[in-house]
Amino acid sequence: MGAVARRLVAVVAALVLFLEAVGIVIINGIMATFVGKQNMSLDGMDPSHMVTATWVMGGVFGLFLAACGLLLLIAGIRDRAPGRFGRVLLIVCAVMHGVVGAVTVGLIGWHAFTFMMAVLGLIVLALVVYGSGAPGTPEESGDAAPTGTPEGPATAQGGAAPA
């Protein structure tokens, strides 16, 4: 896959993750508002604690998605594969999208499931197109030093070719 396609996949995935991060924070804000207005309690827990926990959960989850989006945006701008920590973060994000997608199909419906699977596909595609090494390394760019001549490695070292 060419550099333009790699960059496009990474940038599109980053933009989708940024939009999803904003959406998650908004959804958690709406849920926190409902919990606060209805004065709901879970097993005697103070409702204000539940409201605060919902806001914190939305913020942390939104920051996680934004960090993954930023990681993909940087990868797309630089056209370099994310490092080991970045790949692990993106794999966790992909697994999370798979699990949340499986839950959303029962709770929300097939449209939400389709969206979650599309985001999962974008993240996995970005991981695959960048592979384990950064573009521009000798293996990918074709600038690798020759390992020998067509006659064999012995002639490259000045010896006789094996029979």
Short mmCIF file of N, CA and C in Angstrom, two decimals, residues 33-42 45-48 50-51:
data_model
loop_
_atom_site.label_atom_id
_atom_site.label_comp_id
_atom_site.label_asym_id
_atom_site.label_seq_id
_atom_site.Cartn_x
_atom_site.Cartn_y
_atom_site.Cartn_z
N THR A 33 -26.63 13.78 33.78
CA THR A 33 -27.75 14.68 34.00
C THR A 33 -29.01 13.91 34.40
N PHE A 34 -29.29 12.81 33.70
CA PHE A 34 -30.45 11.99 34.05
C PHE A 34 -30.34 11.43 35.46
N VAL A 35 -29.16 10.92 35.80
CA VAL A 35 -28.97 10.37 37.14
C VAL A 35 -29.17 11.45 38.20
N GLY A 36 -28.63 12.63 37.94
CA GLY A 36 -28.77 13.73 38.90
C GLY A 36 -30.19 14.24 39.04
N LYS A 37 -30.91 14.36 37.92
CA LYS A 37 -32.28 14.89 37.96
C LYS A 37 -33.25 13.89 38.61
N GLN A 38 -33.02 12.61 38.38
CA GLN A 38 -33.94 11.61 38.94
C GLN A 38 -33.55 11.20 40.35
N ASN A 39 -32.41 11.71 40.81
CA ASN A 39 -31.94 11.38 42.16
C ASN A 39 -31.85 9.87 42.35
N MET A 40 -31.28 9.20 41.33
CA MET A 40 -31.19 7.74 41.34
C MET A 40 -30.06 7.28 42.26
N SER A 41 -30.24 6.11 42.82
CA SER A 41 -29.24 5.54 43.71
C SER A 41 -29.07 4.07 43.37
N LEU A 42 -27.87 3.57 43.57
CA LEU A 42 -27.58 2.16 43.34
C LEU A 42 -27.10 1.56 44.65
N MET A 45 -25.95 4.04 47.32
CA MET A 45 -24.85 4.96 47.02
C MET A 45 -25.41 6.37 46.81
N ASP A 46 -24.67 7.34 47.27
CA ASP A 46 -25.07 8.73 47.13
C ASP A 46 -25.18 9.08 45.63
N PRO A 47 -26.31 9.64 45.19
CA PRO A 47 -26.49 9.97 43.77
C PRO A 47 -25.44 10.95 43.25
N SER A 48 -24.95 11.84 44.10
CA SER A 48 -23.93 12.78 43.62
C SER A 48 -22.63 12.07 43.26
N MET A 50 -22.55 9.06 42.00
CA MET A 50 -22.82 8.42 40.71
C MET A 50 -22.71 9.43 39.57
N VAL A 51 -23.18 10.64 39.79
CA VAL A 51 -23.07 11.69 38.78
C VAL A 51 -21.60 12.01 38.51
#
